[in-house]
Tab-separated table of C-alpha atoms and ligand atoms in Angstrom:
chain	number	residue	atom	x	y	z
A	135	MET	CA	-5.576	-14.944	1.909
A	136	ALA	CA	-6.104	-18.319	0.241
A	137	ILE	CA	-3.497	-21.064	0.635
A	138	ALA	CA	-2.715	-21.032	-3.099
A	139	GLU	CA	-1.941	-17.315	-2.949
A	140	GLU	CA	0.153	-17.800	0.166
A	141	ASN	CA	2.195	-20.533	-1.524
A	142	GLU	CA	2.647	-18.386	-4.594
A	143	LEU	CA	3.972	-15.484	-2.499
A	144	ARG	CA	6.367	-17.728	-0.631
A	145	ARG	CA	7.587	-19.195	-3.925
A	146	THR	CA	8.138	-15.740	-5.406
A	147	ALA	CA	10.064	-14.572	-2.337
A	148	GLU	CA	12.268	-17.723	-2.489
A	149	GLU	CA	12.828	-17.311	-6.200
A	150	TYR	CA	14.133	-13.767	-5.663
A	151	GLY	CA	16.369	-14.811	-2.760
A	152	GLN	CA	14.111	-13.217	-0.119
A	153	GLY	CA	12.708	-16.354	1.536
A	154	HIS	CA	14.169	-15.272	4.909
A	155	ILE	CA	11.314	-12.793	5.370
A	156	PHE	CA	9.196	-15.781	6.471
A	157	ARG	CA	11.782	-16.622	9.146
A	158	PHE	CA	9.406	-15.998	12.067
A	159	TRP	CA	6.317	-17.507	10.404
A	160	ASP	CA	5.887	-20.255	13.019
A	161	GLU	CA	5.826	-17.693	15.821
A	162	LEU	CA	3.082	-15.587	14.214
A	163	ASP	CA	-0.606	-15.859	15.011
A	164	GLU	CA	-3.134	-15.815	12.168
A	165	ALA	CA	-3.461	-12.013	12.156
A	166	GLY	CA	0.329	-11.620	12.040
A	167	ARG	CA	0.605	-14.072	9.157
A	168	GLN	CA	-2.045	-12.207	7.184
A	169	ARG	CA	-0.243	-8.919	7.861
A	170	LEU	CA	3.039	-10.310	6.598
A	171	LEU	CA	1.398	-11.816	3.508
A	172	ALA	CA	-0.324	-8.536	2.666
A	173	ASP	CA	2.979	-6.715	3.072
A	174	VAL	CA	4.801	-9.189	0.816
A	175	ALA	CA	1.975	-9.064	-1.750
A	176	SER	CA	2.543	-5.330	-2.142
A	177	VAL	CA	6.183	-5.811	-3.203
A	178	ASN	CA	7.142	-5.572	-6.868
A	179	PHE	CA	9.865	-8.263	-6.739
A	180	ARG	CA	10.928	-7.841	-10.345
A	181	ARG	CA	11.561	-4.151	-9.905
A	182	MET	CA	13.290	-4.658	-6.541
A	183	GLN	CA	15.613	-7.209	-8.114
A	184	ARG	CA	16.472	-4.726	-10.846
A	185	LEU	CA	17.270	-2.042	-8.254
A	186	ILE	CA	19.326	-4.441	-6.152
A	187	ASP	CA	21.325	-5.626	-9.176
A	188	GLN	CA	21.855	-2.093	-10.347
A	189	TRP	CA	22.511	-0.253	-7.089
A	190	VAL	CA	23.459	-2.686	-4.333
A	191	LEU	CA	25.319	-5.594	-5.875
A	192	ASN	CA	26.994	-3.211	-8.309
A	193	ASP	CA	28.160	0.351	-7.985
A	194	PRO	CA	27.437	1.930	-11.342
A	195	PRO	CA	29.605	4.853	-12.475
A	196	PRO	CA	27.821	8.224	-12.525
A	197	GLU	CA	26.306	9.334	-15.813
A	198	SER	CA	28.467	11.511	-17.974
A	199	PHE	CA	27.277	14.264	-20.289
A	200	LYS	CA	29.000	15.895	-23.256
A	201	GLU	CA	27.244	19.182	-22.692
A	202	ILE	CA	25.365	20.727	-19.768
A	203	LEU	CA	23.597	23.980	-20.581
A	204	PRO	CA	21.896	26.309	-18.114
A	205	VAL	CA	18.132	26.319	-18.343
A	206	ASP	CA	16.774	29.465	-19.965
A	207	ALA	CA	14.302	30.722	-17.358
A	208	ILE	CA	11.513	33.255	-17.801
A	209	PRO	CA	12.368	36.294	-15.645
A	210	PRO	CA	10.165	36.790	-12.561
A	211	ALA	CA	6.594	37.725	-13.506
A	212	ASP	CA	6.195	41.481	-13.745
A	213	PRO	CA	2.891	43.200	-14.543
A	214	ASP	CA	4.851	45.855	-16.457
A	215	ARG	CA	5.762	43.231	-19.099
A	216	GLU	CA	3.253	42.219	-21.771
A	217	ASP	CA	4.239	38.517	-21.618
A	218	SER	CA	3.439	38.498	-17.878
A	219	ARG	CA	0.127	40.264	-18.392
A	220	GLU	CA	-0.791	37.691	-21.028
A	221	ALA	CA	0.205	34.842	-18.680
A	222	LEU	CA	-1.872	36.365	-15.901
A	223	ARG	CA	-4.952	36.597	-18.122
A	224	GLU	CA	-4.514	32.978	-19.218
A	225	GLY	CA	-3.932	31.710	-15.659
A	226	GLU	CA	-6.881	33.595	-14.210
A	227	ALA	CA	-9.147	32.316	-16.979
A	228	ALA	CA	-8.056	28.727	-16.245
A	229	LEU	CA	-8.806	29.223	-12.542
A	230	ARG	CA	-12.239	30.710	-13.281
A	231	ALA	CA	-13.004	27.802	-15.604
A	232	GLY	CA	-12.237	25.268	-12.844
A	233	ARG	CA	-9.410	23.697	-14.864
A	234	VAL	CA	-6.897	23.690	-11.982
A	235	GLY	CA	-6.324	21.202	-9.156
A	236	ILE	CA	-3.725	21.207	-6.405
A	237	VAL	CA	-1.378	18.399	-5.420
A	238	LEU	CA	0.385	18.602	-2.082
A	239	VAL	CA	3.007	16.023	-1.189
A	240	ALA	CA	3.001	15.252	2.502
A	241	GLY	CA	4.053	11.623	2.621
A	242	GLY	CA	7.656	12.130	3.772
A	243	GLN	CA	9.014	10.960	7.093
A	244	GLY	CA	10.137	14.428	8.248
A	245	THR	CA	13.079	12.899	10.106
A	246	ARG	CA	15.210	16.052	10.247
A	247	LEU	CA	12.485	18.199	11.821
A	248	GLY	CA	11.779	15.444	14.330
A	249	PHE	CA	8.232	16.727	14.988
A	250	ASP	CA	5.833	14.312	16.642
A	251	GLY	CA	3.082	14.262	14.019
A	252	PRO	CA	2.632	14.963	10.319
A	253	LYS	CA	4.895	17.822	9.195
A	254	GLY	CA	1.867	19.793	7.998
A	255	ALA	CA	0.585	19.900	11.590
A	256	TYR	CA	3.658	21.910	12.617
A	257	PRO	CA	2.586	25.188	14.332
A	258	ILE	CA	4.484	27.597	12.132
A	259	GLY	CA	2.715	30.936	12.799
A	260	PRO	CA	4.884	32.754	15.376
A	261	VAL	CA	1.934	34.790	16.729
A	262	THR	CA	-1.021	32.459	16.145
A	263	GLY	CA	0.569	29.011	16.214
A	264	LYS	CA	-1.392	28.254	13.027
A	265	THR	CA	-0.128	25.152	11.285
A	266	LEU	CA	1.324	24.665	7.832
A	267	PHE	CA	-1.859	22.847	6.749
A	268	GLU	CA	-4.037	25.724	7.974
A	269	TYR	CA	-2.008	28.253	6.003
A	270	HIS	CA	-2.113	26.153	2.828
A	271	ALA	CA	-5.879	25.675	3.220
A	272	ALA	CA	-6.503	29.401	3.768
A	273	LYS	CA	-4.608	30.260	0.582
A	274	ILE	CA	-6.639	27.741	-1.395
A	275	ARG	CA	-9.919	29.042	0.065
A	276	LYS	CA	-8.930	32.598	-0.834
A	277	LEU	CA	-8.296	31.621	-4.460
A	278	GLU	CA	-11.650	29.836	-4.588
A	279	LEU	CA	-13.456	32.926	-3.332
A	280	GLU	CA	-11.551	35.255	-5.621
A	281	PHE	CA	-12.007	33.232	-8.808
A	282	GLY	CA	-15.398	31.703	-8.014
A	283	CYS	CA	-14.071	28.193	-8.514
A	284	THR	CA	-13.430	24.943	-6.681
A	285	LEU	CA	-9.796	23.941	-6.374
A	286	PRO	CA	-9.786	20.224	-5.641
A	287	TRP	CA	-6.941	19.553	-3.233
A	288	TYR	CA	-5.188	16.183	-3.512
A	289	ILE	CA	-2.911	15.428	-0.579
A	290	MET	CA	-0.384	12.639	-0.873
A	291	VAL	CA	0.296	10.770	2.361
A	292	SER	CA	2.113	7.537	3.089
A	293	ALA	CA	1.639	4.606	5.445
A	294	THR	CA	3.835	6.513	7.907
A	295	ASN	CA	1.348	9.388	8.347
A	296	ALA	CA	-1.929	8.685	6.513
A	297	GLU	CA	-4.150	8.249	9.568
A	298	PRO	CA	-2.885	11.168	11.684
A	299	THR	CA	-3.086	13.469	8.635
A	300	ARG	CA	-6.702	12.548	7.893
A	301	ALA	CA	-7.579	12.854	11.574
A	302	PHE	CA	-5.979	16.316	11.745
A	303	PHE	CA	-8.148	17.591	8.897
A	304	GLU	CA	-11.283	16.025	10.418
A	305	GLU	CA	-10.525	17.544	13.787
A	306	HIS	CA	-10.175	21.000	12.216
A	307	GLY	CA	-13.246	20.810	9.973
A	308	TYR	CA	-11.052	20.763	6.851
A	309	PHE	CA	-10.063	24.340	7.702
A	310	GLY	CA	-13.193	25.742	6.092
A	311	LEU	CA	-12.820	23.822	2.820
A	312	GLN	CA	-15.449	21.378	1.547
A	313	ALA	CA	-14.513	17.859	2.677
A	314	GLN	CA	-15.521	16.439	-0.723
A	315	ASP	CA	-12.897	18.631	-2.390
A	316	VAL	CA	-10.032	17.442	-0.172
A	317	THR	CA	-8.795	13.978	-1.119
A	318	PHE	CA	-6.021	12.038	0.565
A	319	PHE	CA	-4.222	9.478	-1.533
A	320	GLN	CA	-1.534	7.102	-0.459
A	321	GLN	CA	1.827	6.557	-2.094
A	322	ASP	CA	3.510	3.157	-2.176
A	323	MET	CA	6.206	1.923	0.144
A	324	VAL	CA	9.318	0.021	-0.959
A	325	PRO	CA	11.414	-2.442	1.036
A	326	CYS	CA	14.752	-1.334	2.466
A	327	VAL	CA	17.601	-3.708	1.671
A	328	ASP	CA	20.898	-4.485	3.389
A	329	ASP	CA	24.381	-4.592	1.836
A	330	GLU	CA	23.721	-8.075	0.455
A	331	GLY	CA	20.497	-7.018	-1.210
A	332	LYS	CA	18.296	-8.738	1.385
A	333	PHE	CA	15.020	-7.250	2.598
A	334	LEU	CA	14.952	-6.312	6.292
A	335	LEU	CA	12.159	-7.033	8.763
A	336	GLU	CA	10.946	-4.202	10.977
A	337	THR	CA	8.878	-6.602	13.076
A	338	LYS	CA	8.281	-10.327	12.751
A	339	ASP	CA	5.247	-9.662	10.558
A	340	GLN	CA	6.335	-6.546	8.700
A	341	LEU	CA	9.057	-5.560	6.254
A	342	ALA	CA	11.183	-2.469	6.887
A	343	LYS	CA	9.968	-0.069	4.177
A	344	ASN	CA	10.152	3.554	3.179
A	345	PRO	CA	7.803	5.756	1.120
A	346	ASN	CA	8.798	5.608	-2.562
A	347	GLY	CA	9.813	9.291	-2.748
A	348	HIS	CA	7.923	12.310	-4.069
A	349	GLY	CA	8.237	10.796	-7.545
A	350	GLY	CA	5.696	8.310	-6.189
A	351	THR	CA	3.159	11.060	-6.848
A	352	ILE	CA	2.860	10.018	-10.505
A	353	PRO	CA	1.816	6.382	-9.973
A	354	ALA	CA	-0.183	7.253	-6.862
A	355	LEU	CA	-2.249	9.852	-8.757
A	356	VAL	CA	-3.245	7.242	-11.315
A	357	ASP	CA	-3.570	4.172	-9.077
A	358	ASN	CA	-5.780	5.997	-6.583
A	359	GLY	CA	-8.205	7.319	-9.196
A	360	ILE	CA	-7.146	10.950	-8.796
A	361	ILE	CA	-6.553	11.416	-12.506
A	362	GLU	CA	-10.040	10.036	-13.160
A	363	ASP	CA	-11.445	12.440	-10.582
A	364	CYS	CA	-9.672	15.321	-12.353
A	365	ARG	CA	-11.167	14.341	-15.690
A	366	ARG	CA	-14.620	14.069	-14.128
A	367	ARG	CA	-14.291	17.568	-12.709
A	368	GLY	CA	-12.861	19.096	-15.891
A	369	VAL	CA	-9.460	19.665	-14.260
A	370	ASP	CA	-6.615	19.446	-16.784
A	371	THR	CA	-3.797	21.169	-14.881
A	372	LEU	CA	-2.269	20.201	-11.531
A	373	THR	CA	-0.044	22.469	-9.480
A	374	TYR	CA	2.407	20.694	-7.166
A	375	PHE	CA	4.091	21.785	-3.940
A	376	GLN	CA	5.668	20.365	-0.798
A	377	VAL	CA	4.100	20.520	2.628
A	378	ASP	CA	7.066	22.222	4.267
A	379	ASN	CA	7.003	25.357	2.107
A	380	TRP	CA	5.026	27.790	4.260
A	381	ALA	CA	5.361	30.637	1.725
A	382	ILE	CA	3.971	28.708	-1.256
A	383	LYS	CA	1.595	30.378	-3.696
A	384	PRO	CA	-0.426	27.221	-4.319
A	385	ALA	CA	-2.038	28.176	-7.645
A	386	ASP	CA	-0.191	31.236	-8.879
A	387	PRO	CA	-2.110	32.567	-11.916
A	388	TYR	CA	1.071	33.867	-13.617
A	389	TYR	CA	2.693	30.461	-13.355
A	390	ILE	CA	-0.411	28.643	-14.592
A	391	GLY	CA	-0.574	31.047	-17.525
A	392	TYR	CA	3.057	30.569	-18.580
A	393	HIS	CA	2.664	26.812	-18.263
A	394	LEU	CA	-0.439	26.732	-20.463
A	395	LEU	CA	0.876	29.166	-23.055
A	396	ARG	CA	4.206	27.404	-23.491
A	397	GLY	CA	3.429	23.743	-23.819
A	398	GLY	CA	1.702	22.727	-20.646
A	399	GLU	CA	3.220	19.274	-19.942
A	400	MET	CA	5.446	19.773	-16.894
A	401	SER	CA	6.824	23.136	-15.743
A	402	SER	CA	8.840	24.371	-12.795
A	403	LYS	CA	9.615	27.448	-10.807
A	404	VAL	CA	13.308	28.140	-10.213
A	405	HIS	CA	15.126	30.553	-7.929
A	406	ARG	CA	18.534	32.160	-8.262
A	407	LYS	CA	21.156	30.338	-6.235
A	408	HIS	CA	22.830	32.472	-3.546
A	409	GLU	CA	26.136	30.776	-4.209
A	410	VAL	CA	27.428	28.067	-6.452
A	411	ARG	CA	27.584	25.355	-3.775
A	412	GLU	CA	24.202	26.077	-2.286
A	413	SER	CA	22.454	22.868	-1.249
A	414	VAL	CA	19.667	22.864	-3.817
A	415	GLY	CA	19.156	20.870	-6.990
A	416	VAL	CA	20.061	22.651	-10.244
A	417	HIS	CA	17.832	22.869	-13.313
A	418	CYS	CA	19.841	22.362	-16.501
A	419	VAL	CA	19.784	20.726	-19.910
A	420	CYS	CA	22.090	17.687	-20.188
A	421	ASP	CA	22.778	16.516	-23.731
A	422	GLY	CA	19.439	17.962	-24.781
A	423	GLU	CA	17.416	16.478	-21.916
A	424	TYR	CA	15.896	18.640	-19.171
A	425	ARG	CA	17.276	17.555	-15.800
A	426	VAL	CA	17.554	18.549	-12.202
A	427	ILE	CA	20.943	17.544	-10.805
A	428	GLU	CA	20.960	17.064	-7.061
A	429	TYR	CA	23.349	19.178	-5.035
A	430	SER	CA	25.019	16.031	-3.684
A	431	GLU	CA	26.152	15.335	-7.271
A	432	LEU	CA	27.567	18.785	-8.017
A	433	ASP	CA	31.166	17.569	-7.837
A	434	LEU	CA	30.507	14.941	-10.478
A	435	TYR	CA	29.757	17.677	-12.995
A	436	PRO	CA	32.321	20.493	-12.652
A	437	GLN	CA	30.491	22.515	-15.351
A	438	LEU	CA	27.798	23.146	-12.763
A	439	LEU	CA	30.298	25.029	-10.600
A	440	GLU	CA	31.317	27.534	-13.287
A	441	MET	CA	30.974	31.269	-12.616
A	442	ASP	CA	30.224	33.988	-15.170
A	443	GLU	CA	32.096	37.265	-15.666
A	444	HIS	CA	30.023	38.862	-12.851
A	445	GLU	CA	31.076	36.118	-10.430
A	446	GLU	CA	27.548	34.666	-10.522
A	447	PRO	CA	26.863	30.921	-11.004
A	448	VAL	CA	26.348	30.097	-14.690
A	449	HIS	CA	23.946	27.395	-13.546
A	450	TYR	CA	21.869	29.698	-11.414
A	451	ALA	CA	18.517	27.919	-11.483
A	452	GLY	CA	17.935	26.357	-8.076
A	453	ASN	CA	15.032	23.967	-7.560
A	454	PRO	CA	12.352	25.039	-5.049
A	455	ALA	CA	10.295	21.925	-5.859
A	456	ILE	CA	7.314	23.838	-7.229
A	457	HIS	CA	6.027	22.146	-10.353
A	458	MET	CA	2.970	21.937	-12.528
A	459	PHE	CA	1.786	19.214	-14.859
A	460	SER	CA	-1.048	18.442	-17.168
A	461	VAL	CA	-3.317	15.546	-16.337
A	462	ASP	CA	-2.460	13.999	-19.736
A	463	PHE	CA	1.251	14.207	-18.957
A	464	VAL	CA	0.822	12.309	-15.671
A	465	ASP	CA	-1.006	9.592	-17.557
A	466	ARG	CA	1.699	9.372	-20.220
A	467	VAL	CA	4.568	9.155	-17.723
A	468	TYR	CA	2.640	6.584	-15.691
A	469	HIS	CA	2.494	4.306	-18.702
A	470	ASP	CA	6.253	4.695	-19.136
A	471	ALA	CA	6.857	3.856	-15.449
A	472	ASP	CA	9.656	1.357	-16.106
A	473	ASN	CA	11.759	4.198	-17.471
A	474	PHE	CA	11.247	6.441	-14.461
A	475	PRO	CA	14.640	6.625	-12.747
A	476	TRP	CA	15.228	5.477	-9.163
A	477	HIS	CA	17.771	6.829	-6.689
A	478	ARG	CA	19.352	5.138	-3.710
A	479	ALA	CA	20.274	6.502	-0.284
A	480	TYR	CA	22.304	4.679	2.358
A	481	LYS	CA	20.544	5.207	5.719
A	482	LYS	CA	20.135	3.936	9.277
A	483	VAL	CA	17.278	1.453	9.207
A	484	PRO	CA	16.150	-0.206	12.463
A	485	HIS	CA	15.334	-3.888	11.963
A	486	LEU	CA	15.302	-7.358	13.545
A	487	ASP	CA	18.383	-9.569	13.451
A	488	GLU	CA	18.259	-13.303	12.666
A	489	GLN	CA	17.349	-14.084	16.269
A	490	GLY	CA	14.513	-11.558	16.252
A	491	LYS	CA	16.388	-9.037	18.387
A	492	GLU	CA	15.823	-5.334	17.634
A	493	VAL	CA	18.804	-3.574	16.056
A	494	ASP	CA	18.958	0.216	16.213
A	495	PRO	CA	21.978	0.982	14.003
A	496	LYS	CA	24.303	3.840	14.915
A	497	LYS	CA	25.523	4.199	11.358
A	498	PRO	CA	23.934	3.648	7.942
A	499	ASN	CA	23.276	-0.012	7.253
A	500	ALA	CA	20.737	-0.240	4.440
A	501	TYR	CA	19.567	1.186	1.139
A	502	LYS	CA	16.363	3.110	0.669
A	503	PHE	CA	15.092	3.536	-2.881
A	504	GLU	CA	13.132	6.560	-4.006
A	505	THR	CA	11.972	8.306	-7.146
A	506	PHE	CA	12.005	12.100	-7.450
A	507	ILE	CA	9.244	14.174	-9.000
A	508	PHE	CA	11.679	16.412	-10.876
A	509	ASP	CA	12.734	13.421	-13.004
A	510	GLY	CA	9.334	13.817	-14.655
A	511	LEU	CA	10.987	16.722	-16.510
A	512	ARG	CA	13.040	14.185	-18.460
A	513	PHE	CA	9.835	13.135	-20.209
A	514	ILE	CA	8.680	16.499	-21.537
A	515	GLN	CA	8.476	16.863	-25.292
A	516	HIS	CA	8.523	20.660	-25.435
A	517	GLU	CA	11.001	23.402	-24.532
A	518	PRO	CA	11.572	23.626	-20.758
A	519	VAL	CA	9.226	26.072	-19.022
A	520	ALA	CA	11.017	27.437	-15.967
A	521	LEU	CA	9.692	30.581	-14.300
A	522	GLU	CA	12.145	32.380	-12.060
A	523	ILE	CA	10.799	33.508	-8.694
A	524	HIS	CA	12.015	35.737	-5.902
A	525	ARG	CA	12.486	33.505	-2.928
A	526	LEU	CA	11.001	35.967	-0.453
A	527	GLY	CA	7.312	35.213	-0.084
A	528	GLU	CA	7.440	32.044	-2.195
A	529	TYR	CA	9.964	29.607	-0.830
A	530	THR	CA	10.660	28.839	2.827
A	531	PRO	CA	11.472	25.113	3.058
A	532	ILE	CA	11.378	23.751	6.598
A	533	LYS	CA	13.693	20.805	7.049
A	534	GLN	CA	14.840	21.370	10.641
A	535	PHE	CA	14.232	23.740	13.553
A	536	GLU	CA	17.414	25.844	13.300
A	537	GLY	CA	20.081	26.475	10.683
A	538	SER	CA	19.590	26.490	6.949
A	539	ASN	CA	16.120	25.674	5.614
A	540	SER	CA	14.645	25.841	9.092
A	541	VAL	CA	11.626	26.990	11.067
A	542	VAL	CA	13.671	29.909	12.427
A	543	GLN	CA	14.684	31.050	8.939
A	544	ALA	CA	11.200	30.611	7.515
A	545	ARG	CA	9.750	32.850	10.232
A	546	LYS	CA	12.416	35.500	9.620
A	547	SER	CA	11.707	35.396	5.920
A	548	GLN	CA	7.918	35.726	6.336
A	549	ASN	CA	8.380	38.558	8.853
A	550	ARG	CA	10.397	40.389	6.262
A	551	TYR	CA	7.860	39.684	3.519
A	552	TRP	CA	4.802	40.721	5.538
A	553	GLY	CA	6.768	43.554	7.177
A	554	ASP	CA	7.299	44.955	3.654
A	555	TRP	CA	3.550	44.743	2.981
A	556	ILE	CA	2.742	46.591	6.190
A	557	GLU	CA	5.203	49.344	5.307
A	558	ALA	CA	3.863	49.538	1.753
A	559	ALA	CA	0.483	50.218	3.406
A	560	GLY	CA	1.937	53.219	5.240
A	561	SER	CA	2.823	51.869	8.712
A	562	THR	CA	6.350	51.592	10.074
A	563	VAL	CA	7.889	48.312	11.177
A	564	PRO	CA	10.665	48.474	13.782
A	565	ARG	CA	13.839	47.024	12.288
A	566	ASN	CA	17.286	46.132	13.590
A	567	ALA	CA	20.620	47.399	12.218
A	568	GLU	CA	20.509	44.791	9.410
A	569	GLY	CA	17.042	45.935	8.385
A	570	ALA	CA	15.279	42.806	9.672
A	571	PRO	CA	11.907	43.378	11.392
A	572	GLU	CA	12.041	43.265	15.181
A	573	ILE	CA	8.433	42.124	15.481
A	574	ASP	CA	6.681	39.042	14.207
A	575	SER	CA	3.845	39.652	11.800
A	576	GLU	CA	1.294	37.341	10.277
A	577	ILE	CA	-1.352	38.265	7.759
A	578	SER	CA	-4.221	35.892	7.052
A	579	PRO	CA	-4.117	34.782	3.415
A	580	LEU	CA	-7.897	35.244	3.505
A	581	PHE	CA	-7.443	38.976	4.135
A	582	ALA	CA	-5.053	39.516	1.230
A	583	ARG	CA	-3.354	37.269	-1.322
A	584	THR	CA	-1.029	39.881	-2.760
A	585	ARG	CA	0.758	42.975	-1.575
A	586	GLU	CA	-1.410	45.163	-3.861
A	587	GLU	CA	-4.550	43.708	-2.329
A	588	PHE	CA	-3.177	44.243	1.168
A	589	VAL	CA	-2.407	47.886	0.433
A	590	ALA	CA	-5.904	48.390	-0.995
A	591	GLN	CA	-7.490	46.660	2.026
A	592	SER	CA	-5.431	48.829	4.387
A	593	LYS	CA	-6.885	52.156	3.156
A	594	GLY	CA	-7.564	54.423	6.115
A	595	LYS	CA	-5.939	51.996	8.557
A	596	ARG	CA	-2.745	52.318	10.575
A	597	TRP	CA	-1.416	48.957	11.671
A	598	PRO	CA	-0.108	48.951	15.265
A	599	THR	CA	3.459	47.695	15.008
A	600	ASP	CA	4.878	48.341	18.483
A	601	LYS	CA	4.648	44.623	19.112
A	602	SER	CA	4.016	41.434	17.162
A	603	LEU	CA	0.662	41.272	15.431
A	604	TYR	CA	-1.673	39.022	13.482
A	605	ILE	CA	-4.086	40.533	10.997
A	606	ASP	CA	-7.003	38.125	10.617
A	607	GLU	CA	-9.288	37.490	7.633
A	608	HIS	CA	-11.512	40.465	8.553
A	609	GLY	CA	-8.585	42.824	9.050
A	610	GLU	CA	-8.917	42.626	12.853
A	611	VAL	CA	-5.615	42.918	14.689
A	612	HIS	CA	-4.569	40.409	17.346
A	613	ARG	CA	-1.533	41.222	19.451
A	614	ALA	CA	1.080	38.876	20.811
A	615	GLU	CA	1.179	38.395	24.580
A	616	GLY	CA	3.736	40.459	26.494
B	972	UTP	P1	12.020	15.720	1.898
B	972	UTP	O1	12.862	14.984	0.943
B	972	UTP	O2	12.516	17.013	2.387
B	972	UTP	O3	11.690	14.748	3.090
B	972	UTP	O4	10.602	15.881	1.254
B	972	UTP	P2	10.935	14.975	4.463
B	972	UTP	O5	10.146	13.767	4.726
B	972	UTP	O6	10.096	16.227	4.483
B	972	UTP	O7	12.084	15.169	5.506
B	972	UTP	P3	13.359	14.259	5.906
B	972	UTP	O8	14.219	14.174	4.676
B	972	UTP	O9	12.851	12.917	6.361
B	972	UTP	O10	13.963	15.063	7.011
B	972	UTP	C1	10.192	16.981	0.517
B	972	UTP	C2	8.680	16.887	0.359
B	972	UTP	O11	8.314	15.694	-0.298
B	972	UTP	C3	7.397	14.940	0.481
B	972	UTP	C4	7.597	15.423	1.902
B	972	UTP	O12	6.437	15.191	2.674
B	972	UTP	C5	7.900	16.901	1.685
B	972	UTP	O13	6.707	17.620	1.457
B	972	UTP	N1	7.698	13.504	0.314
B	972	UTP	C6	8.972	13.053	0.419
B	972	UTP	C7	6.663	12.645	0.068
B	972	UTP	O14	5.477	13.054	-0.020
B	972	UTP	N2	6.939	11.324	-0.065
B	972	UTP	C8	8.191	10.820	0.025
B	972	UTP	O15	8.366	9.590	-0.125
B	972	UTP	C9	9.241	11.714	0.271
């Protein structure tokens, strides 16, 4: 970096009260200095100052709304309804025409799962040990074969996991997909700040930073040329999901159809909350604007805790983080980036103290700033399009190994889902007193995408269910050891 640029960066940092980040400059070799300068050059100081003023040096009161209405969701797709059949036709036509691309967000830090590697490399299959990435890829491949199309797959990573994620795909031959149709793109990082609004150093030549949240998808899609790539390929619709949802239907034709028929800017799937305090965001309409209110904010808005006459939550629409947007919408929101809301979280952030000693805090000590993809819904100009789903077979978020939203629960849920398929095909699955399957089952998404297809493919077969089994893409059965 030229001296003039270096001086300019130092001046900017000083001007914004962050000159201390050059504290160890004299101890750095040339490579270290260049690393620090590159890191500082990537900071948007004006925006950081705005966030610090708003969220750190002040403690703004929560927003208040005159009226919060439940979102009016489309009931789960059902081939017996004409509206669903119409959506299916529309969605399938869009897939056949190559209008659909897939966005996967995999840039998070995965701290709660504590897995050593990208979350998508987690071996989720209880019989096969197949990873989340392999399952997602198989589902995409199946759709491509079925609809005779290419589904470009755009995978968002961050500085925390970009290299290992790319390497994992290379190592596994892109799981049978064409490498030119799998694109990794990197989201931005933002500095963490302490209680005084000062940036922290992770090392002497690097700021402590965090990925800018899944809302970072919007700018990253544009800045990394993904939107251009979509336009080149004739893709106008992007489906969005999170890496830790093993059960995802990555490009569900019903959902695509409803989205296109009803406005096609940004749409969402929603699921019925089990109980009013369930820890999921809630889709609702606040003073006329479509919002998702985080579960941590439920107590700020008592309306969200109301029950109806059947003792069911009035605000039933939980957020499984499955969205869809048009390429034009991403572009529009990108150009309105200054209005995209930011959120803060107070977290433990390891850093160096003034003497350069490593501090590993035992309690939260710094703010992380993030944007959330669901805030994109605030920008839609049409009626909300929310499609209700049954959680089973669509939503198994994996945040930790055990407990709620865990690996253990996800496996139970998939066993139940695939167990139902196997029984629908005429075989019996051993079940315990609560009706839960006593064996693990896995079915390759390449063998069947839907229950109907599985039943059709099973004609004349009896699946051996005395112990755990995996049915591969050719319908061959593999048994668990022991
Ligand atoms: P979570 O908020 O659950 O975060 O992300 P996480 O990284 O998986 O786990 P914790 O909170 O550190 O334990 C939901 C989805 O959004 C992606 C994640 O990769 C996951 O697919 N994400 C999150 C990003 O891509 N970037 C981010 O900055 C944050």
